[in-house]
PDB file of C-alpha atoms in Angstrom:
ATOM      1  CA  MET N  88       1.248  -3.615 -18.763  1.00  0.00           C
ATOM      2  CA  ASN N  89       1.181   0.170 -19.024  1.00  0.00           C
ATOM      3  CA  ASN N  90       0.316   1.673 -15.667  1.00  0.00           C
ATOM      4  CA  ASP N  91      -0.455   5.356 -16.109  1.00  0.00           C
ATOM      5  CA  ILE N  92      -0.494   6.748 -12.563  1.00  0.00           C
ATOM      6  CA  LEU N  93      -3.054   9.370 -13.629  1.00  0.00           C
ATOM      7  CA  LYS N  94      -5.561   6.490 -13.859  1.00  0.00           C
ATOM      8  CA  ILE N  95      -5.362   6.109 -10.076  1.00  0.00           C
ATOM      9  CA  LYS N  96      -7.714   9.084  -9.748  1.00  0.00           C
ATOM     10  CA  GLU N  97     -10.450   6.874 -11.228  1.00  0.00           C
ATOM     11  CA  TYR N  98     -10.260   4.758  -8.070  1.00  0.00           C
ATOM     12  CA  TYR N  99     -10.468   7.648  -5.618  1.00  0.00           C
ATOM     13  CA  ASP N 100     -13.920   7.729  -4.011  1.00  0.00           C
ATOM     14  CA  THR N 101     -13.491  11.302  -2.807  1.00  0.00           C
ATOM     15  CA  ASP N 102     -12.000  14.563  -3.993  1.00  0.00           C
ATOM     16  CA  VAL N 103      -8.268  14.920  -3.668  1.00  0.00           C
ATOM     17  CA  LEU N 104      -6.740  16.936  -0.875  1.00  0.00           C
ATOM     18  CA  GLU N 105      -5.298  20.263  -1.959  1.00  0.00           C
ATOM     19  CA  TYR N 106      -1.645  20.930  -1.135  1.00  0.00           C
ATOM     20  CA  ASP N 107       0.627  23.856  -1.876  1.00  0.00           C
ATOM     21  CA  TYR N 108       3.993  22.769  -3.309  1.00  0.00           C
ATOM     22  CA  ALA N 109       6.013  25.534  -1.613  1.00  0.00           C
ATOM     23  CA  GLU N 110       4.421  24.807   1.783  1.00  0.00           C
ATOM     24  CA  LEU N 111       5.149  21.084   1.427  1.00  0.00           C
ATOM     25  CA  ILE N 112       8.807  21.828   0.635  1.00  0.00           C
ATOM     26  CA  LEU N 113       9.041  24.183   3.636  1.00  0.00           C
ATOM     27  CA  ARG N 114       7.506  21.413   5.779  1.00  0.00           C
ATOM     28  CA  GLY N 115      10.344  19.071   4.779  1.00  0.00           C
ATOM     29  CA  ILE N 116       8.516  16.951   2.186  1.00  0.00           C
ATOM     30  CA  SER N 117      10.856  15.819  -0.632  1.00  0.00           C
ATOM     31  CA  GLU N 118      10.487  17.386  -4.076  1.00  0.00           C
ATOM     32  CA  GLU N 119       9.334  14.079  -5.583  1.00  0.00           C
ATOM     33  CA  ASN N 120       6.583  13.557  -3.013  1.00  0.00           C
ATOM     34  CA  ALA N 121       5.584  17.251  -3.093  1.00  0.00           C
ATOM     35  CA  GLN N 122       5.182  17.032  -6.879  1.00  0.00           C
ATOM     36  CA  PHE N 123       2.967  13.959  -6.582  1.00  0.00           C
ATOM     37  CA  LEU N 124       0.849  15.506  -3.818  1.00  0.00           C
ATOM     38  CA  THR N 125       0.250  18.681  -5.824  1.00  0.00           C
ATOM     39  CA  GLN N 126       0.047  17.308  -9.372  1.00  0.00           C
ATOM     40  CA  ILE N 127      -1.796  14.011  -8.855  1.00  0.00           C
ATOM     41  CA  GLY N 128      -3.051  14.375  -5.292  1.00  0.00           C
ATOM     42  CA  VAL N 129      -4.287  11.941  -2.704  1.00  0.00           C
ATOM     43  CA  PRO N 130      -7.776  11.406  -1.334  1.00  0.00           C
ATOM     44  CA  GLU N 131      -8.534  11.887   2.335  1.00  0.00           C
ATOM     45  CA  GLN N 132      -9.398   8.177   2.521  1.00  0.00           C
ATOM     46  CA  TYR N 133      -8.282   5.395   0.196  1.00  0.00           C
ATOM     47  CA  ASP N 134      -9.336   1.912   1.306  1.00  0.00           C
ATOM     48  CA  ASP N 135      -8.140   1.752   4.920  1.00  0.00           C
ATOM     49  CA  PHE N 136      -5.571   4.524   4.434  1.00  0.00           C
ATOM     50  CA  PHE N 137      -6.286   8.038   5.668  1.00  0.00           C
ATOM     51  CA  PHE N 138      -4.259  11.035   4.492  1.00  0.00           C
ATOM     52  CA  TYR N 139      -4.073  14.330   6.350  1.00  0.00           C
ATOM     53  CA  ARG N 140      -4.349  17.921   5.199  1.00  0.00           C
ATOM     54  CA  LEU N 141      -1.078  19.834   5.481  1.00  0.00           C
ATOM     55  CA  ASP N 142      -2.192  21.552   8.689  1.00  0.00           C
ATOM     56  CA  GLN N 143      -2.710  18.101  10.234  1.00  0.00           C
ATOM     57  CA  PHE N 144       0.814  16.845   9.464  1.00  0.00           C
ATOM     58  CA  HIS N 145       2.813  16.521  12.634  1.00  0.00           C
ATOM     59  CA  ASP N 146       6.331  15.636  13.661  1.00  0.00           C
ATOM     60  CA  LYS N 147       6.813  12.368  15.430  1.00  0.00           C
ATOM     61  CA  ASP N 148       9.825  10.838  17.090  1.00  0.00           C
ATOM     62  CA  VAL N 149       9.961   7.096  16.489  1.00  0.00           C
ATOM     63  CA  THR N 150      12.843   5.291  18.144  1.00  0.00           C
ATOM     64  CA  GLY N 151      14.961   8.434  18.138  1.00  0.00           C
ATOM     65  CA  GLU N 152      14.372   9.365  14.500  1.00  0.00           C
ATOM     66  CA  GLN N 153      12.233  12.250  13.270  1.00  0.00           C
ATOM     67  CA  TYR N 154       9.316  11.596  10.917  1.00  0.00           C
ATOM     68  CA  ILE N 155       6.447  13.647   9.535  1.00  0.00           C
ATOM     69  CA  GLN N 156       3.151  11.835  10.019  1.00  0.00           C
ATOM     70  CA  ILE N 157       1.023  12.417   6.908  1.00  0.00           C
ATOM     71  CA  GLY N 158      -1.725   9.891   7.602  1.00  0.00           C
ATOM     72  CA  HIS N 159      -2.575   6.525   9.098  1.00  0.00           C
ATOM     73  CA  PHE N 160      -3.790   3.022   8.289  1.00  0.00           C
ATOM     74  CA  ALA N 161      -6.713   1.630  10.255  1.00  0.00           C
ATOM     75  CA  SER N 162      -8.046  -1.685   9.027  1.00  0.00           C
ATOM     76  CA  TYR N 163     -11.221  -3.210  10.405  1.00  0.00           C
ATOM     77  CA  GLY N 164     -10.534  -4.986  13.655  1.00  0.00           C
ATOM     78  CA  MET N 165      -7.313  -3.121  14.444  1.00  0.00           C
ATOM     79  CA  ARG N 166      -7.204  -1.645  17.926  1.00  0.00           C
ATOM     80  CA  ASP N 167      -4.643   1.010  17.056  1.00  0.00           C
ATOM     81  CA  ALA N 168      -4.009   2.789  13.784  1.00  0.00           C
ATOM     82  CA  CYS N 169      -0.595   2.522  12.132  1.00  0.00           C
ATOM     83  CA  GLY N 170       0.984   5.820  11.144  1.00  0.00           C
ATOM     84  CA  LEU N 171       2.044   6.778   7.627  1.00  0.00           C
ATOM     85  CA  TYR N 172       5.279   8.766   7.685  1.00  0.00           C
ATOM     86  CA  LEU N 173       7.828  10.572   5.603  1.00  0.00           C
ATOM     87  CA  LYS N 174      11.283  11.458   6.813  1.00  0.00           C
ATOM     88  CA  PRO N 175      12.211  15.072   6.198  1.00  0.00           C
ATOM     89  CA  GLU N 176      13.816  15.417   2.742  1.00  0.00           C
ATOM     90  CA  SER N 177      13.382  11.672   2.006  1.00  0.00           C
ATOM     91  CA  ASP N 178      11.177  10.113  -0.665  1.00  0.00           C
ATOM     92  CA  ILE N 179      10.462   6.885   1.250  1.00  0.00           C
ATOM     93  CA  LEU N 180       6.954   6.343   2.633  1.00  0.00           C
ATOM     94  CA  TYR N 181       7.076   4.585   6.016  1.00  0.00           C
ATOM     95  CA  MET N 182       4.482   2.824   8.123  1.00  0.00           C
ATOM     96  CA  ASN N 183       4.338   1.562  11.685  1.00  0.00           C
ATOM     97  CA  SER N 184       4.658  -2.159  12.104  1.00  0.00           C
ATOM     98  CA  SER N 185       1.385  -3.777  13.117  1.00  0.00           C
ATOM     99  CA  LEU N 186       3.400  -5.992  15.474  1.00  0.00           C
ATOM    100  CA  ALA N 187       5.506  -3.303  17.137  1.00  0.00           C
ATOM    101  CA  LYS N 188       4.012   0.187  17.080  1.00  0.00           C
ATOM    102  CA  SER N 189       7.380   1.646  18.034  1.00  0.00           C
ATOM    103  CA  ALA N 190       9.006   0.322  14.841  1.00  0.00           C
ATOM    104  CA  VAL N 191       8.629   1.648  11.307  1.00  0.00           C
ATOM    105  CA  TYR N 192       9.462   0.087   7.978  1.00  0.00           C
ATOM    106  CA  ALA N 193       9.667   1.304   4.377  1.00  0.00           C
ATOM    107  CA  LEU N 194       6.216   0.834   2.874  1.00  0.00           C
ATOM    108  CA  ASN N 195       7.198   2.144  -0.584  1.00  0.00           C
ATOM    109  CA  LYS N 196      10.019   4.107  -2.142  1.00  0.00           C
ATOM    110  CA  ASN N 197       7.698   7.125  -2.452  1.00  0.00           C
ATOM    111  CA  ILE N 198       4.028   8.097  -2.333  1.00  0.00           C
ATOM    112  CA  GLU N 199       3.574   7.633  -6.081  1.00  0.00           C
ATOM    113  CA  THR N 200       4.758   4.017  -5.898  1.00  0.00           C
ATOM    114  CA  PHE N 201       2.309   3.346  -3.046  1.00  0.00           C
ATOM    115  CA  PHE N 202      -0.572   4.392  -5.297  1.00  0.00           C
ATOM    116  CA  LEU N 203       1.003   2.661  -8.305  1.00  0.00           C
ATOM    117  CA  PHE N 204       0.917  -0.635  -6.373  1.00  0.00           C
ATOM    118  CA  HIS N 205      -2.810  -0.123  -5.752  1.00  0.00           C
ATOM    119  CA  LEU N 206      -3.357   0.652  -9.431  1.00  0.00           C
ATOM    120  CA  ILE N 207      -1.434  -2.460 -10.473  1.00  0.00           C
ATOM    121  CA  ARG N 208      -3.556  -4.618  -8.145  1.00  0.00           C
ATOM    122  CA  SER N 209      -6.724  -3.475  -9.857  1.00  0.00           C
ATOM    123  CA  GLU N 210      -5.467  -3.288 -13.430  1.00  0.00           C
ATOM    124  CA  LEU N 211      -3.751  -6.688 -13.308  1.00  0.00           C
ATOM    125  CA  SER N 212      -6.844  -8.392 -11.928  1.00  0.00           C
ATOM    126  CA  THR N 213      -9.031  -6.790 -14.612  1.00  0.00           C
ATOM    127  CA  LYS N 214      -6.561  -7.686 -17.385  1.00  0.00           C
ATOM    128  CA  MET N 215      -6.211 -11.309 -16.274  1.00  0.00           C
ATOM    129  CA  ARG N 216      -9.984 -11.755 -15.926  1.00  0.00           C
ATOM    130  CA  SER N 217     -10.653 -10.280 -19.382  1.00  0.00           C
ATOM    131  CA  GLU N 218      -8.019 -12.602 -20.894  1.00  0.00           C
ATOM    132  CA  GLY N 219      -9.410 -15.608 -19.001  1.00  0.00           C
ATOM    133  CA  THR N 220      -6.057 -16.222 -17.295  1.00  0.00           C
ATOM    134  CA  TYR N 221      -7.030 -15.252 -13.756  1.00  0.00           C
ATOM    135  CA  THR N 222      -6.363 -17.708 -10.983  1.00  0.00           C
ATOM    136  CA  GLN N 223      -5.566 -16.590  -7.479  1.00  0.00           C
ATOM    137  CA  ALA N 224      -2.153 -18.254  -7.609  1.00  0.00           C
ATOM    138  CA  HIS N 225      -1.255 -16.688 -10.963  1.00  0.00           C
ATOM    139  CA  TYR N 226      -2.523 -13.281  -9.816  1.00  0.00           C
ATOM    140  CA  ALA N 227      -0.511 -13.397  -6.569  1.00  0.00           C
ATOM    141  CA  SER N 228       2.587 -14.524  -8.443  1.00  0.00           C
ATOM    142  CA  GLU N 229       2.292 -11.757 -11.036  1.00  0.00           C
ATOM    143  CA  LEU N 230       1.621  -9.133  -8.348  1.00  0.00           C
ATOM    144  CA  ARG N 231       4.762 -10.168  -6.505  1.00  0.00           C
ATOM    145  CA  ARG N 232       6.789 -10.073  -9.740  1.00  0.00           C
ATOM    146  CA  CYS N 233       5.506  -6.584 -10.642  1.00  0.00           C
ATOM    147  CA  PHE N 234       5.967  -5.241  -7.116  1.00  0.00           C
ATOM    148  CA  GLU N 235       9.515  -6.602  -6.833  1.00  0.00           C
ATOM    149  CA  GLN N 236      10.435  -5.093 -10.208  1.00  0.00           C
ATOM    150  CA  ILE N 237       9.141  -1.634  -9.315  1.00  0.00           C
ATOM    151  CA  ASP N 238      10.034  -1.413  -5.618  1.00  0.00           C
ATOM    152  CA  PRO N 239      12.022  -4.392  -4.253  1.00  0.00           C
ATOM    153  CA  VAL N 240      12.498  -2.737  -0.839  1.00  0.00           C
ATOM    154  CA  ALA N 241       8.720  -2.718  -0.306  1.00  0.00           C
ATOM    155  CA  MET N 242       8.709  -6.499  -0.590  1.00  0.00           C
ATOM    156  CA  GLN N 243      11.670  -7.193   1.731  1.00  0.00           C
ATOM    157  CA  ASN N 244       9.804  -6.835   5.014  1.00  0.00           C
ATOM    158  CA  VAL N 245       7.882 -10.082   5.499  1.00  0.00           C
ATOM    159  CA  GLU N 246       5.767  -8.349   8.146  1.00  0.00           C
ATOM    160  CA  GLY N 247       5.053  -5.399   5.841  1.00  0.00           C
ATOM    161  CA  TYR N 248       1.724  -4.399   4.341  1.00  0.00           C
ATOM    162  CA  TRP N 249       2.452  -5.651   0.801  1.00  0.00           C
ATOM    163  CA  SER N 250       3.914  -8.968   1.968  1.00  0.00           C
ATOM    164  CA  HIS N 251       0.857  -9.497   4.159  1.00  0.00           C
ATOM    165  CA  LEU N 252      -1.438  -8.729   1.237  1.00  0.00           C
ATOM    166  CA  LEU N 253       0.252 -11.367  -0.925  1.00  0.00           C
ATOM    167  CA  GLU N 254       0.344 -13.828   1.983  1.00  0.00           C
ATOM    168  CA  GLU N 255      -3.395 -13.315   2.469  1.00  0.00           C
ATOM    169  CA  LEU N 256      -3.996 -14.150  -1.204  1.00  0.00           C
ATOM    170  CA  ARG N 257      -1.874 -17.279  -0.818  1.00  0.00           C
ATOM    171  CA  ASN N 258      -3.674 -18.310   2.381  1.00  0.00           C
ATOM    172  CA  ARG N 259      -7.092 -17.896   0.770  1.00  0.00           C
ATOM    173  CA  LEU N 260      -5.870 -20.111  -2.057  1.00  0.00           C
ATOM    174  CA  VAL N 261      -4.613 -22.776   0.382  1.00  0.00           C
ATOM    175  CA  ALA N 262      -7.882 -22.607   2.369  1.00  0.00           C
ATOM    176  CA  HIS N 263      -9.882 -22.976  -0.850  1.00  0.00           C
ATOM    177  CA  TYR N 264      -7.720 -25.929  -1.908  1.00  0.00           C
ATOM    178  CA  MET N 265      -8.165 -27.596   1.494  1.00  0.00           C
ATOM    179  CA  LYS N 266     -11.962 -27.273   1.264  1.00  0.00           C
ATOM    180  CA  GLN N 267     -11.908 -28.959  -2.127  1.00  0.00           C
ATOM    181  CA  LYS N 268      -9.698 -31.826  -1.015  1.00  0.00           C
ATOM    182  CA  THR N 269     -11.459 -34.836   0.418  1.00  0.00           C
ATOM    183  CA  TYR N 270      -9.827 -37.082   2.916  1.00  0.00           C
ATOM    184  CA  GLN N 271     -10.516 -40.766   3.327  1.00  0.00           C
ATOM    185  CA  ILE N 272     -10.455 -42.090   6.843  1.00  0.00           C
ATOM    186  CA  ARG N 273      -9.418 -45.694   7.112  1.00  0.00           C
ATOM    187  CA  PRO N 274     -10.654 -47.791  10.018  1.00  0.00           C
ATOM    188  CA  LEU N 275      -7.985 -49.020  12.440  1.00  0.00           C
TER     189      LEU N 275
END
């Protein structure tokens, strides 16, 4: 499957935020992430992810390490938002753990891969449905395979966003299977 990252813009519901490459570099954003932010761009909101303008970026100390907060994740029902972070001069995109707000984990190896994962989710589902091969189990399995090929670190944290997404697909499949299964109760 050919995943052209430029296609991700088709899924943005809003205009992309404008960033200046030189200012991002001065702020400590890695060259790779600065290139993505200026050439492709990110929307202010994408699903439950919110990205900040450059003047809203702020430094944050998390367990003694310095990060640059570039946005947050706030899913329906969450009491507190989880931060989206970059380490100065590092490509890795980090996120707070939903279980321990004081802990962070590697969400993706860079910002581009984060959006590539979202693109793959959509494109793979569309492809499988058009071919008539879509089942929730097959889709979840193929997503995991693609994600692990592209960014294995993103899949290592079992409490991470992507692992939870795949677990949710699996749980919906199990719940659906359990509804379909009938049980016979034998008298004692």
